[in-house]
mmCIF file of C-alpha atoms and ligand atoms in Angstrom:
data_model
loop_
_atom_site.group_PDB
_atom_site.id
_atom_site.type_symbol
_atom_site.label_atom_id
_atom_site.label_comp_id
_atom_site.label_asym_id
_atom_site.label_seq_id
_atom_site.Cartn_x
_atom_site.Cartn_y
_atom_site.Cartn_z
ATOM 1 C CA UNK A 329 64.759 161.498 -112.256
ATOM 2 C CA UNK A 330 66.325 164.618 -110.804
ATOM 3 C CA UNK A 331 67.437 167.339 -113.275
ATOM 4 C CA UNK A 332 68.149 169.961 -111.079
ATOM 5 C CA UNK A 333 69.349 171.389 -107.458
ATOM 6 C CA UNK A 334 67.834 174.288 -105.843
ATOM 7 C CA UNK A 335 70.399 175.663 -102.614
ATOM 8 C CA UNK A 336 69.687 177.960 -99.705
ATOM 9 C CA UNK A 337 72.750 180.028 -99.072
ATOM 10 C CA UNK A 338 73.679 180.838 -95.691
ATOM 11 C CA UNK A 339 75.213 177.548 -94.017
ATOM 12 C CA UNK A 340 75.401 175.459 -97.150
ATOM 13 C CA UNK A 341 77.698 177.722 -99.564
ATOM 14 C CA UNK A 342 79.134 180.393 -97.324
ATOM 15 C CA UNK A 343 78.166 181.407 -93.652
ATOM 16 C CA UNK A 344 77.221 184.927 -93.167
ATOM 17 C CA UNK A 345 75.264 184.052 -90.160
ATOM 18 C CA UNK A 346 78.454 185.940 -88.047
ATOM 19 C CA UNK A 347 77.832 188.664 -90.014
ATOM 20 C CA UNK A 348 74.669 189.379 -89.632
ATOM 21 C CA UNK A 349 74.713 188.714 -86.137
ATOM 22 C CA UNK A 350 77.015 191.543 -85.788
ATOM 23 C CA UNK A 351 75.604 194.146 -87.990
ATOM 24 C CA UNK A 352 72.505 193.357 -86.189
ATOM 25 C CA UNK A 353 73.888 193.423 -82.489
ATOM 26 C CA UNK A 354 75.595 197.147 -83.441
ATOM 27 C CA UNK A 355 72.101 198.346 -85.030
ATOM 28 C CA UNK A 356 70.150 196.460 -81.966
ATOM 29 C CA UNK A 357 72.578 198.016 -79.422
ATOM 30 C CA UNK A 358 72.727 201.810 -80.744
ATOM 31 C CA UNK A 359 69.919 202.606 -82.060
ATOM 32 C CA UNK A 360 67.118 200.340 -79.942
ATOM 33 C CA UNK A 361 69.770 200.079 -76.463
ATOM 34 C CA UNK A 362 68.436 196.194 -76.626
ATOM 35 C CA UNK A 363 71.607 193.600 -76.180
ATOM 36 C CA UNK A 364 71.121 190.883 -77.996
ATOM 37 C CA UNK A 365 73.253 187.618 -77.365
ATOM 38 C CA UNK A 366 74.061 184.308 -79.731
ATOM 39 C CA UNK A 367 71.067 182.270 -78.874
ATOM 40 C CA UNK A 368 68.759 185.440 -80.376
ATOM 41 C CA UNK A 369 71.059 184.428 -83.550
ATOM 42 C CA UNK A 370 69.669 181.284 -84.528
ATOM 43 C CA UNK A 371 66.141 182.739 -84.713
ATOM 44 C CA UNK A 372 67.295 184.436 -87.201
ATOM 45 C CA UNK A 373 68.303 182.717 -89.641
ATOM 46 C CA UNK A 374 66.486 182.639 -92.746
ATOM 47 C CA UNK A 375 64.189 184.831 -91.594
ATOM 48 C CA UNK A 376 63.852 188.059 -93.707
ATOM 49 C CA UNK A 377 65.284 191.118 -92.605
ATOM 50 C CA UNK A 378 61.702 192.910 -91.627
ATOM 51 C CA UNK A 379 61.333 189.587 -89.490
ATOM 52 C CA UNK A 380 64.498 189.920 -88.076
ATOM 53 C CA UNK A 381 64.177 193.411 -86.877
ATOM 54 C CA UNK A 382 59.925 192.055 -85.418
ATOM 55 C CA UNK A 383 62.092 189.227 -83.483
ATOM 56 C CA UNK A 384 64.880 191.503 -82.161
ATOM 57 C CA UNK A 385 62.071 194.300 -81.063
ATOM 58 C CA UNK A 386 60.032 191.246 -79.386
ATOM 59 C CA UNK A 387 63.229 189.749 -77.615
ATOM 60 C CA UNK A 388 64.071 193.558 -75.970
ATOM 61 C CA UNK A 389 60.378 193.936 -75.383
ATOM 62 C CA UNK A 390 60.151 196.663 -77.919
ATOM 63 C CA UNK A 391 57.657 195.244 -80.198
ATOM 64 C CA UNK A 392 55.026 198.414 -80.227
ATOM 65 C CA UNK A 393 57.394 200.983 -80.050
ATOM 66 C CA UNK A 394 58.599 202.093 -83.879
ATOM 67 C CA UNK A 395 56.424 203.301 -87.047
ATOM 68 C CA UNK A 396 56.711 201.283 -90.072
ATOM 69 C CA UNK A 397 58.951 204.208 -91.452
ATOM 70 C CA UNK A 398 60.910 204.072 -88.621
ATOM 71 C CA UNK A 399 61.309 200.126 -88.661
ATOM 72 C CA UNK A 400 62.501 200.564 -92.059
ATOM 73 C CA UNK A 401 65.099 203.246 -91.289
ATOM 74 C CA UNK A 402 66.576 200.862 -88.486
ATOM 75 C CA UNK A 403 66.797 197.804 -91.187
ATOM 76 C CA UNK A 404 68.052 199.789 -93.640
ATOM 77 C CA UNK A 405 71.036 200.601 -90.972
ATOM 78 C CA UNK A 406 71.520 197.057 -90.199
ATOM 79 C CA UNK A 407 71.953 196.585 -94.053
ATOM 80 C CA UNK A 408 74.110 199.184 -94.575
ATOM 81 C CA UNK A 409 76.786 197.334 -92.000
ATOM 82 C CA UNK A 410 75.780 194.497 -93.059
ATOM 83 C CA UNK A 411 76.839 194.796 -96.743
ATOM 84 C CA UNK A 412 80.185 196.276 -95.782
ATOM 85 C CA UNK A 413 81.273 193.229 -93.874
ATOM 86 C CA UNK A 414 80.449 190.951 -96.722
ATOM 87 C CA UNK A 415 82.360 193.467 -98.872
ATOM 88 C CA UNK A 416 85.690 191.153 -97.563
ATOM 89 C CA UNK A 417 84.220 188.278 -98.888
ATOM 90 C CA UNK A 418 86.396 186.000 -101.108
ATOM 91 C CA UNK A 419 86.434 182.713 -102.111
ATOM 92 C CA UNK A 420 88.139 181.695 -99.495
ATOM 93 C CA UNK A 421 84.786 181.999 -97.596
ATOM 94 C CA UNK A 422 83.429 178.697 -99.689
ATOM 95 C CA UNK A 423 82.387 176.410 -96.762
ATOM 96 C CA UNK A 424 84.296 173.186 -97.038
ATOM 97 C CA UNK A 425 83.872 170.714 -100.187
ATOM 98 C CA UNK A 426 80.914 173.052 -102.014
ATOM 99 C CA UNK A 427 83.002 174.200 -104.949
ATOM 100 C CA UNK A 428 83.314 170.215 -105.367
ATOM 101 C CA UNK A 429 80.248 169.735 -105.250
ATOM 102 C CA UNK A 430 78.933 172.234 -107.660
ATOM 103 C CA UNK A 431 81.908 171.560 -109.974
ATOM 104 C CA UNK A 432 80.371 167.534 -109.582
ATOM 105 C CA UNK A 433 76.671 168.922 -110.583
ATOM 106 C CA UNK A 434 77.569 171.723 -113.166
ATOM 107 C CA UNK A 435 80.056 168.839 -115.366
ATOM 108 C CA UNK A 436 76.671 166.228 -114.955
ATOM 109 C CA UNK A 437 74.578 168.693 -116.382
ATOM 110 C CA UNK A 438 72.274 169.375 -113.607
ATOM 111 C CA UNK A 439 70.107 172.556 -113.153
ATOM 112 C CA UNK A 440 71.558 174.887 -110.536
ATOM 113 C CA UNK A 441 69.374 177.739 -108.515
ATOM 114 C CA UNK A 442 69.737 179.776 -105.335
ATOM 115 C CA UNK A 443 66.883 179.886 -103.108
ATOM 116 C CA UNK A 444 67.999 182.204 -100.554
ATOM 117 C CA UNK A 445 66.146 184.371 -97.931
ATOM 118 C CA UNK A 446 68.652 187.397 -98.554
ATOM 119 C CA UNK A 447 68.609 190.503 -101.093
ATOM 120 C CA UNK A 448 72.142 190.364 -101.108
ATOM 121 C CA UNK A 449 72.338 187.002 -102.133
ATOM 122 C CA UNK A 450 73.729 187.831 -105.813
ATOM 123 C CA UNK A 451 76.535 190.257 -104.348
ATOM 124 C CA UNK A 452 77.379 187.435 -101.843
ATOM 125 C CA UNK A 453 77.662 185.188 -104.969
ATOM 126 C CA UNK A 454 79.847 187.137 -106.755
ATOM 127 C CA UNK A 455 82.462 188.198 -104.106
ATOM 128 C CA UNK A 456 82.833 183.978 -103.566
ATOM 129 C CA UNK A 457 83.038 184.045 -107.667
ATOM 130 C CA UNK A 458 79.869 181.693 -107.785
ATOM 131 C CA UNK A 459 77.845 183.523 -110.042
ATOM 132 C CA UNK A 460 78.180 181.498 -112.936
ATOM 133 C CA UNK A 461 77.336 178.160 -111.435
ATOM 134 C CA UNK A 462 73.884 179.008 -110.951
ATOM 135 C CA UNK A 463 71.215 179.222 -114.186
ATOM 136 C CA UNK A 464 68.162 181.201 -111.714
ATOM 137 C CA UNK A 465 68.110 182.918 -108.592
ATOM 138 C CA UNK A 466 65.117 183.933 -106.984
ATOM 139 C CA UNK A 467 64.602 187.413 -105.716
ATOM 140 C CA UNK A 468 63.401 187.050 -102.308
ATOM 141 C CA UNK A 469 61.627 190.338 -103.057
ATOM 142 C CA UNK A 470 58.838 188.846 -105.504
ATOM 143 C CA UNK A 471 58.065 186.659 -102.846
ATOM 144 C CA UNK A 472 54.999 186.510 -100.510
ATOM 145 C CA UNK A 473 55.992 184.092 -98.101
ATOM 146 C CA UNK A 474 58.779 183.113 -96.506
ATOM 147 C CA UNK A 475 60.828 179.640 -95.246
ATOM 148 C CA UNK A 476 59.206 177.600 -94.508
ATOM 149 C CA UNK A 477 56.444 178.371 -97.072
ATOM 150 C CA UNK A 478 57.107 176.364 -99.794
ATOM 151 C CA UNK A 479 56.904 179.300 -102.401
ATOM 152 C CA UNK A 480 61.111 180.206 -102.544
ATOM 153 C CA UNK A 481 61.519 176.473 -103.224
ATOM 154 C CA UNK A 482 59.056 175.998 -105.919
ATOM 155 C CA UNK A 483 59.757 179.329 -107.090
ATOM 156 C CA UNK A 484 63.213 177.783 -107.560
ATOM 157 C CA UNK A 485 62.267 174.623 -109.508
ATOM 158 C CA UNK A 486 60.106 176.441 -111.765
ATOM 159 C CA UNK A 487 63.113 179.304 -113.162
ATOM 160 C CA UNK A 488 64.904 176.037 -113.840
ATOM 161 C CA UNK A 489 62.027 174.604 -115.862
ATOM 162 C CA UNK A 490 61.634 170.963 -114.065
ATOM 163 C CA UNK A 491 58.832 169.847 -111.810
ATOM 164 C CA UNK A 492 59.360 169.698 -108.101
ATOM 165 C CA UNK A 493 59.478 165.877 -107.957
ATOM 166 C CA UNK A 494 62.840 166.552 -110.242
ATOM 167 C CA UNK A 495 64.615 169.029 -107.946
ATOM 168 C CA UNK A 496 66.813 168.600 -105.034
ATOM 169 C CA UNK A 497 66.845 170.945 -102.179
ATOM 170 C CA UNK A 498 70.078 171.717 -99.959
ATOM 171 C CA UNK A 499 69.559 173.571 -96.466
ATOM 172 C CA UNK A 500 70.889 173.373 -93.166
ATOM 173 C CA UNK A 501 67.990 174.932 -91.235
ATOM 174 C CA UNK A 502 64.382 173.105 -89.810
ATOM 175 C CA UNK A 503 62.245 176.000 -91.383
ATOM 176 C CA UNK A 504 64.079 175.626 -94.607
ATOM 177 C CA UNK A 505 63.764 171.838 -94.926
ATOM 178 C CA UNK A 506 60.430 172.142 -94.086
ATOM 179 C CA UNK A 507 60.066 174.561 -97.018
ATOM 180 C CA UNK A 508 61.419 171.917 -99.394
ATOM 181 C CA UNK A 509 59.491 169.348 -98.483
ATOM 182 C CA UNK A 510 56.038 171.315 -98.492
ATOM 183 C CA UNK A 511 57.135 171.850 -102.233
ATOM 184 C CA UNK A 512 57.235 168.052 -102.977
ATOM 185 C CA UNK A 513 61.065 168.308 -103.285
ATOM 186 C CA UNK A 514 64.141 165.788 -102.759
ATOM 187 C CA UNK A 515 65.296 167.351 -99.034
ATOM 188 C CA UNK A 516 69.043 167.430 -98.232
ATOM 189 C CA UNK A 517 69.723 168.754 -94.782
ATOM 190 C CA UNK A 518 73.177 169.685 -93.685
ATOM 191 C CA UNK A 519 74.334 169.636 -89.948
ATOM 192 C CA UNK A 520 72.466 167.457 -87.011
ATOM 193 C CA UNK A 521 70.782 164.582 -88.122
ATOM 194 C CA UNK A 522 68.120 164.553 -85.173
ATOM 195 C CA UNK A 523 67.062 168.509 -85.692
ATOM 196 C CA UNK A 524 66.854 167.779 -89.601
ATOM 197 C CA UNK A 525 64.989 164.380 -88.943
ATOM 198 C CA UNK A 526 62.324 166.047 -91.883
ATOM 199 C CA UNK A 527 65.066 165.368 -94.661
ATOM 200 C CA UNK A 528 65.417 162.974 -96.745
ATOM 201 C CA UNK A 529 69.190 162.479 -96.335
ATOM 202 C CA UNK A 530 71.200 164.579 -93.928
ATOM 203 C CA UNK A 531 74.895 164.653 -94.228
ATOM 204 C CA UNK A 532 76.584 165.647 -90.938
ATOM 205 C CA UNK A 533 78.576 169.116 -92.627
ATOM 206 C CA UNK A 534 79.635 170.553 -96.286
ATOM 207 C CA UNK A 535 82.721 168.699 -96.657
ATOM 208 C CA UNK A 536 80.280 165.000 -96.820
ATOM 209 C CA UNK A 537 77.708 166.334 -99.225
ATOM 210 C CA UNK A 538 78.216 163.706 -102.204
ATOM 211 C CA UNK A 539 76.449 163.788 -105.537
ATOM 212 C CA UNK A 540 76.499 159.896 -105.984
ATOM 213 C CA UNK A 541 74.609 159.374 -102.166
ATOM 214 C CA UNK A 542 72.550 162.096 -103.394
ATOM 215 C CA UNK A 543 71.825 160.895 -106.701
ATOM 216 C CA UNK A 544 71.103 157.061 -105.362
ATOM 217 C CA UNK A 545 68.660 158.210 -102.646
ATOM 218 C CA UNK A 546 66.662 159.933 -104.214
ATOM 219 C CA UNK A 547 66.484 157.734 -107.252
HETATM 220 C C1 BG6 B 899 68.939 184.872 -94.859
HETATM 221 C C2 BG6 B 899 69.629 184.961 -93.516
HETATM 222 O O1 BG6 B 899 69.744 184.159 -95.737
HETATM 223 O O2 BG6 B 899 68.703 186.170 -95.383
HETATM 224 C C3 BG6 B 899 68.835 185.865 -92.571
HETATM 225 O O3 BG6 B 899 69.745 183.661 -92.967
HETATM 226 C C4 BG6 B 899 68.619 187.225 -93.223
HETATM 227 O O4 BG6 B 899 69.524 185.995 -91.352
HETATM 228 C C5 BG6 B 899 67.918 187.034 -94.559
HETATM 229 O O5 BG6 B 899 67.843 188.059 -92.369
HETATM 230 C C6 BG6 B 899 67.681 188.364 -95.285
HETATM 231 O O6 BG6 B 899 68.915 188.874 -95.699
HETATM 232 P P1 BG6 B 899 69.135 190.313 -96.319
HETATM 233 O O7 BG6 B 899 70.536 190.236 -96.853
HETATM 234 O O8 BG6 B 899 68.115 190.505 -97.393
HETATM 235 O O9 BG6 B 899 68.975 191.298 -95.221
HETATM 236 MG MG1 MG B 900 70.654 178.506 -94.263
#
C-alpha cells in the first residue's frame, strides 16, 4: 500500500535550525536592534522566511515599521548569512541513522521527495551528498500556502505520481504533521511523543526511525 515517502528537512535529515537562528539573531540584532533569544527559535521553524522576518518584527514590537521593499532587503540579509553557514555543510551533518534509512527505502524501491519549507533546500541536499536519493523536490516557491496547509505535502505525493493514501510523511514539527495529515497521508513524527500526539507513529529521534515499524503500521 505505500509506494512512496515524502520528508521535511530540517530536524529529520540535517538540522539547520542553529543556523538559522543565528543568521537571524545577527540580521535581527543589526539591522532591527531587536534581541531575539532561543524560545523565539522554535516559532520559527518551518515557517517561511517572509514569516520569519513578520514573527521576529512582532516579537520586538516592530511589526508596522518596514515597507515591503524594505522587509525584503532585511530577508535577503538574513539569507545571505544564512547560506554561508550552510556552505560548511558535509555529510557529516546527516542526523543520526537517516542515510540508513534512505539507503533501506531507495534498495525497496520506494518513491523518495523533499517537502521542505526552505529555498535552499536543494543546496542543503547537495553539500550532505543527498541529492540523488530523492526522485522530486518541491519548490517552496510555487507554493501558496504554507505548513501546515496541506499543499507542500500533496504537492509532494503528486511529483512522485502515487495518491496520498500511498505516501508516508516524515516531520518532527506539530505544524508539519498537521500538514501531512490534512493531505490524507501516513504521518511519522520524530521527537516527543505527547507534542506529536497527531501522528500516526512517532519514534522518539532519527537514529529509531525503522522502515519495517513503518511499513507494518501503516499497512
Ligand atoms: C524551513 C525552516 O525549513 O525553511 C525555517 O525550518 C525557514 O526556519 C524556512 O525559515 C525557509 O528557509 P529559506 O532557506 O528559504 O530561508
Ligand atoms: Mg522540520
Amino acid at each position: 500500500m505505500i509506494k512512496g515517502f515524502v520528508f521535511d528537512l530540517d530536524g529529520v535529515i540535517t538540522d539547520t535550525a542553529r543556523y538559522h537562528y543565528q543568521a537571524w539573531a545577527q540580521v535581527a540584532e543589526e539591522m532591527l536592534g531587536i534581541t531575539i533569544d532561543p524560545s523565539v527559535n522554535e516559532g520559527l521553524k518551518g515557517v517561511s522566511r517572509m514569516d520569519s522576518l513578520e514573527v521576529i518584527l512582532k516579537f520586538g514590537h516592530q511589526e508596522d515599521r518596514y515597507s515591503q521593499e524594505e522587509k525584503v532587503r532585511i530577508a535577503t540579509a538574513k539569507n545571505d548569512r544564512y547560506v554561508a553557514l550552510i556552505s560548511h555543510m558535509t555529510p557529516d551533518d546527516i542526523l543520526p541513522g537517516m542515510k540508513r534509512f534512505l539507503n533501506a527505502i531507495k534498495a525497496a524501491g520506494y518513491g523518495i521527495a523533499l517537502a521542505s519549507a526552505s529555498r535552499n533546500a536543494p543546496r542543503i541536499l547537495a553539500g550532505l551528498s543527498l541529492s540523488d536519493y530523492f526522485d522530486a523536490v518541491v519548490d517552496p516557491a510555487t507554493l501558496t500556502h504554507g505548513k501546515p496547509d496541506p499543499e507542500i505535502f500533496t504537492r509532494g505525493a503528486e511529483l512522485l505520481g502515487i495518491a496520498p493514501a500511498e505516501a508516508v510523511g516524515l516531520e518532527d514539527a506539530v505544524a508539519g504533521i498537521a500538514a501531512i495529515k490534512a493531505a490524507g497521508e501516513f504521518a511519522v513524527g520524530i521527537g516527543d511523543a505527547k507534542l506529536l500526539s497527531q501522528a500516526d507513529l512517532v519514534f522518539a529521534n532519527t537514529a529509531e526511525v525503522n522502515l519495517a515499524a513503518i511499513e507494518q503500521a501503516a499497512r
